[in-house]
C-alpha positions as a Python dict, from the first residue, in 0.01 Angstrom:
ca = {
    (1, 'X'): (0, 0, 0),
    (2, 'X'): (-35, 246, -252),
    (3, 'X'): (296, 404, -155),
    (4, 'X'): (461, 73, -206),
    (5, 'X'): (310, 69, -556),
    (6, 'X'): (410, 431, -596),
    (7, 'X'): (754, 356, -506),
    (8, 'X'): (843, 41, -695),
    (9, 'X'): (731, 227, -1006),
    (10, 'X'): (968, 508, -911),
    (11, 'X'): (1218, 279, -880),
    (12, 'X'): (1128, 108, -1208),
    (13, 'X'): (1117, 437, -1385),
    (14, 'X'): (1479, 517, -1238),
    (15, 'X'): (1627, 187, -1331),
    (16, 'X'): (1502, 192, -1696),
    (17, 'X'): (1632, 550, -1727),
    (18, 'X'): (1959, 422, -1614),
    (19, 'X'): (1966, 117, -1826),
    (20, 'X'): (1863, 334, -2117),
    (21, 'X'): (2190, 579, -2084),
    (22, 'X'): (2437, 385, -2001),
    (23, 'X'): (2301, 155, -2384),
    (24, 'X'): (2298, 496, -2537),
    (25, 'X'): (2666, 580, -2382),
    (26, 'X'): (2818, 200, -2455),
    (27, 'X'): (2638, 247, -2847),
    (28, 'X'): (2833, 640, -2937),
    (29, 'X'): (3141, 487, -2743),
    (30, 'X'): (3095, 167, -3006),
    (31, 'X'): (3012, 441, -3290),
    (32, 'X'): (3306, 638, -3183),
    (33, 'X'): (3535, 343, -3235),
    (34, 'X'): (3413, 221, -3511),
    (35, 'X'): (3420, 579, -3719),
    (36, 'X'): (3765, 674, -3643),
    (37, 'X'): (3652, 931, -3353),
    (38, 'X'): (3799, 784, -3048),
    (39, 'X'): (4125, 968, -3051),
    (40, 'X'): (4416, 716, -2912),
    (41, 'X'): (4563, 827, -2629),
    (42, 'X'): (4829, 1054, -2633),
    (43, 'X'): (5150, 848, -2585),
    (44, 'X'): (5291, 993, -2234),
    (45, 'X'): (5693, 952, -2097),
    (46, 'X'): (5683, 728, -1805),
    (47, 'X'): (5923, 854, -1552),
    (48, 'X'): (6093, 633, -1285),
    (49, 'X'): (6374, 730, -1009),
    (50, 'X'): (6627, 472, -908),
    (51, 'X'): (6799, 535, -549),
    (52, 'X'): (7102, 389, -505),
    (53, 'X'): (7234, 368, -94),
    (54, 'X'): (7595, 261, -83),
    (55, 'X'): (7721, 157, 228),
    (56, 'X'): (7956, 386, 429),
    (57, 'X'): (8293, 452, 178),
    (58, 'X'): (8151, 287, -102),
    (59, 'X'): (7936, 518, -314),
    (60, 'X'): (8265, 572, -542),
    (61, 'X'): (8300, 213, -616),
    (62, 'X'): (7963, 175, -715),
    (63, 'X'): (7971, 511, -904),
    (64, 'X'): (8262, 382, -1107),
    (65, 'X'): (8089, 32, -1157),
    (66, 'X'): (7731, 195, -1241),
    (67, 'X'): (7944, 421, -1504),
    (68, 'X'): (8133, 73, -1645),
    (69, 'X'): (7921, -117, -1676),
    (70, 'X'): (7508, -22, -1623),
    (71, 'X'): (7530, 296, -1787),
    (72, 'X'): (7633, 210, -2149),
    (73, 'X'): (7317, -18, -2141),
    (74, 'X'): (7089, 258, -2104),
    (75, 'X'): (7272, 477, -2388),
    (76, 'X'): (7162, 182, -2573),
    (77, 'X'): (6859, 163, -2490),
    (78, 'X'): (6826, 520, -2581),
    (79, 'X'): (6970, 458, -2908),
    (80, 'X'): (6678, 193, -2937),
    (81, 'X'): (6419, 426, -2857),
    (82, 'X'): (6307, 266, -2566),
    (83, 'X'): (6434, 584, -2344),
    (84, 'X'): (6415, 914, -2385),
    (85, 'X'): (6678, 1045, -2133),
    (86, 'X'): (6872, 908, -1805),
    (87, 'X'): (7048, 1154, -1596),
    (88, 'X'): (7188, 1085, -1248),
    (89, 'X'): (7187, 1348, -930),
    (90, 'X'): (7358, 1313, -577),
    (91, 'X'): (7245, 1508, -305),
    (92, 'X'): (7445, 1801, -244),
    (93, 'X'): (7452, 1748, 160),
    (94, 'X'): (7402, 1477, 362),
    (95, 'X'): (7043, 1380, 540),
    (96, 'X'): (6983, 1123, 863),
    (97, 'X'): (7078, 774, 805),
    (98, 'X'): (6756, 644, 735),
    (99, 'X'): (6681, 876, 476),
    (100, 'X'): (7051, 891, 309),
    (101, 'X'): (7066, 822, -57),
    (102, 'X'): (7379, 846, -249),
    (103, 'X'): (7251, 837, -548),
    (104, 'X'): (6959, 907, -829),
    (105, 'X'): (6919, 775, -1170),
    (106, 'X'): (6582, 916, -1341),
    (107, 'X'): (6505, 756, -1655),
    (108, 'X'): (6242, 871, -1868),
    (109, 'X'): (6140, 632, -2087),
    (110, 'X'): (5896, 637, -2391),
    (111, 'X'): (5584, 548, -2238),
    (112, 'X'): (5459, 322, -1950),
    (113, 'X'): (5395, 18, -2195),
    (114, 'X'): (5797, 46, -2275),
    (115, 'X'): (5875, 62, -1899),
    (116, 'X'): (5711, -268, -1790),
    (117, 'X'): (5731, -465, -2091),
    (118, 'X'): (6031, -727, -1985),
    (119, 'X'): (6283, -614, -2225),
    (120, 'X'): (6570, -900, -2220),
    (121, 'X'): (6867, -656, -2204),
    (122, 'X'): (7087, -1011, -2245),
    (123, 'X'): (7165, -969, -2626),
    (124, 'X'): (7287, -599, -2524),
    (125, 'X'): (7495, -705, -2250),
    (126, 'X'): (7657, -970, -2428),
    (127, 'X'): (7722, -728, -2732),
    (128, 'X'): (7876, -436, -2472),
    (129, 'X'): (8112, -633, -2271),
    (130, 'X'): (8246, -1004, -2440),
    (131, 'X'): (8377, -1071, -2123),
    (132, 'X'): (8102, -1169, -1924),
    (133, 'X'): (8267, -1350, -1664),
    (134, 'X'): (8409, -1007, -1520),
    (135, 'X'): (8113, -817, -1634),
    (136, 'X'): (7923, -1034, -1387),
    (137, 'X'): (8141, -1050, -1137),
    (138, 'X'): (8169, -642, -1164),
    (139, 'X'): (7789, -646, -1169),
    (140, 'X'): (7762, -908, -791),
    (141, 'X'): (8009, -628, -695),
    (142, 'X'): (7790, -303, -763),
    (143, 'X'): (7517, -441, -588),
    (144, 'X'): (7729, -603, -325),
    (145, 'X'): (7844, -223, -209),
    (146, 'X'): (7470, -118, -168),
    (147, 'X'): (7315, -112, 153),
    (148, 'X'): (6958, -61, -18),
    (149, 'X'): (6793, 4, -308),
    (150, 'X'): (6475, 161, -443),
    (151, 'X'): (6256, 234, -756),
    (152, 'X'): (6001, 443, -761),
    (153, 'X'): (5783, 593, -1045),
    (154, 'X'): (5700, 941, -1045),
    (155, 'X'): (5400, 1176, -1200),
    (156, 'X'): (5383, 1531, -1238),
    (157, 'X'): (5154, 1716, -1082),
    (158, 'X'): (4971, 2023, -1218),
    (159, 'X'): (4988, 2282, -955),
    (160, 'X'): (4731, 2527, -1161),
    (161, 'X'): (4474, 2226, -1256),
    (162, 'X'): (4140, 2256, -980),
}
């Protein structure tokens, strides 16, 4: 019995300890805030790669469209600030069929906030190319050519961190 008395007041002791740091964290993180300390995060480029599979004899064609018509877009939206830089790569030799890619558009935008936020490229668009009926019709063709198509955000990893 007196163990189970002995315990629960360990326990008691340990959960009151607890309670009391993480009240003494929450108030300096509250202090912190309030005082100017908290230093904002620094505002990080958010880097995504595009891959682009065109289907057999058309990575051309959709080169040529991508160039037309997708790429003056993202000049703009470099222009806006939005993006930082957009550079494409193709693969110098070919790889198996499931893991062909033609090509690679990286765009490294201004931060991860920028990158999701929805922008309505529309008003762009419709500025670029007055002609949207063949813009559009380019644009069903570009994707029409692909056999598949992927996005994927990247990170850098620091090879000397532990």
């Amino acid at each position: 019995m007196q163990k189970r008395v002995a315990r629960f007041w360990g326990w008691l002791t340990m959960a009151a300890v607890g309670l009391a740091a993480l009240l003494w964290a929450t108030a300096i993180g509250v202090r912190a805030q309030q005082g100017g300390m908290a230093a904002a995060p620094k505002e990080q480029p958010y880097v995504v790669e595009y891959y682009y599979k065109a289907k057999w004899g058309h990575a051309e064609e959709f080169l040529a469209l991508f160039k037309k018509n997708h790429y003056p877009v993202l000049k703009k939206e470099i222009e806006l600030g939005r993006m930082l830089k957009v550079s494409m790569t193709a693969p110098r030799y070919h790889a198996t069929e499931d893991g062909r890619w033609d090509y690679r558009v990286t765009i490294v935008f201004k931060n991860a906030a920028i990158a999701n936020d929805n922008f309505d490229s529309a008003p762009l668009i419709k500025q670029l190319y007055p002609d949207q009926e063949t813009y559009k019709k380019e644009e069903q063709r570009r994707f029409e050519v692909l056999e598949a198509h992927w996005d994927l955000p990247i990170k850098d990893v620091d090879l000397d961190a532990r």
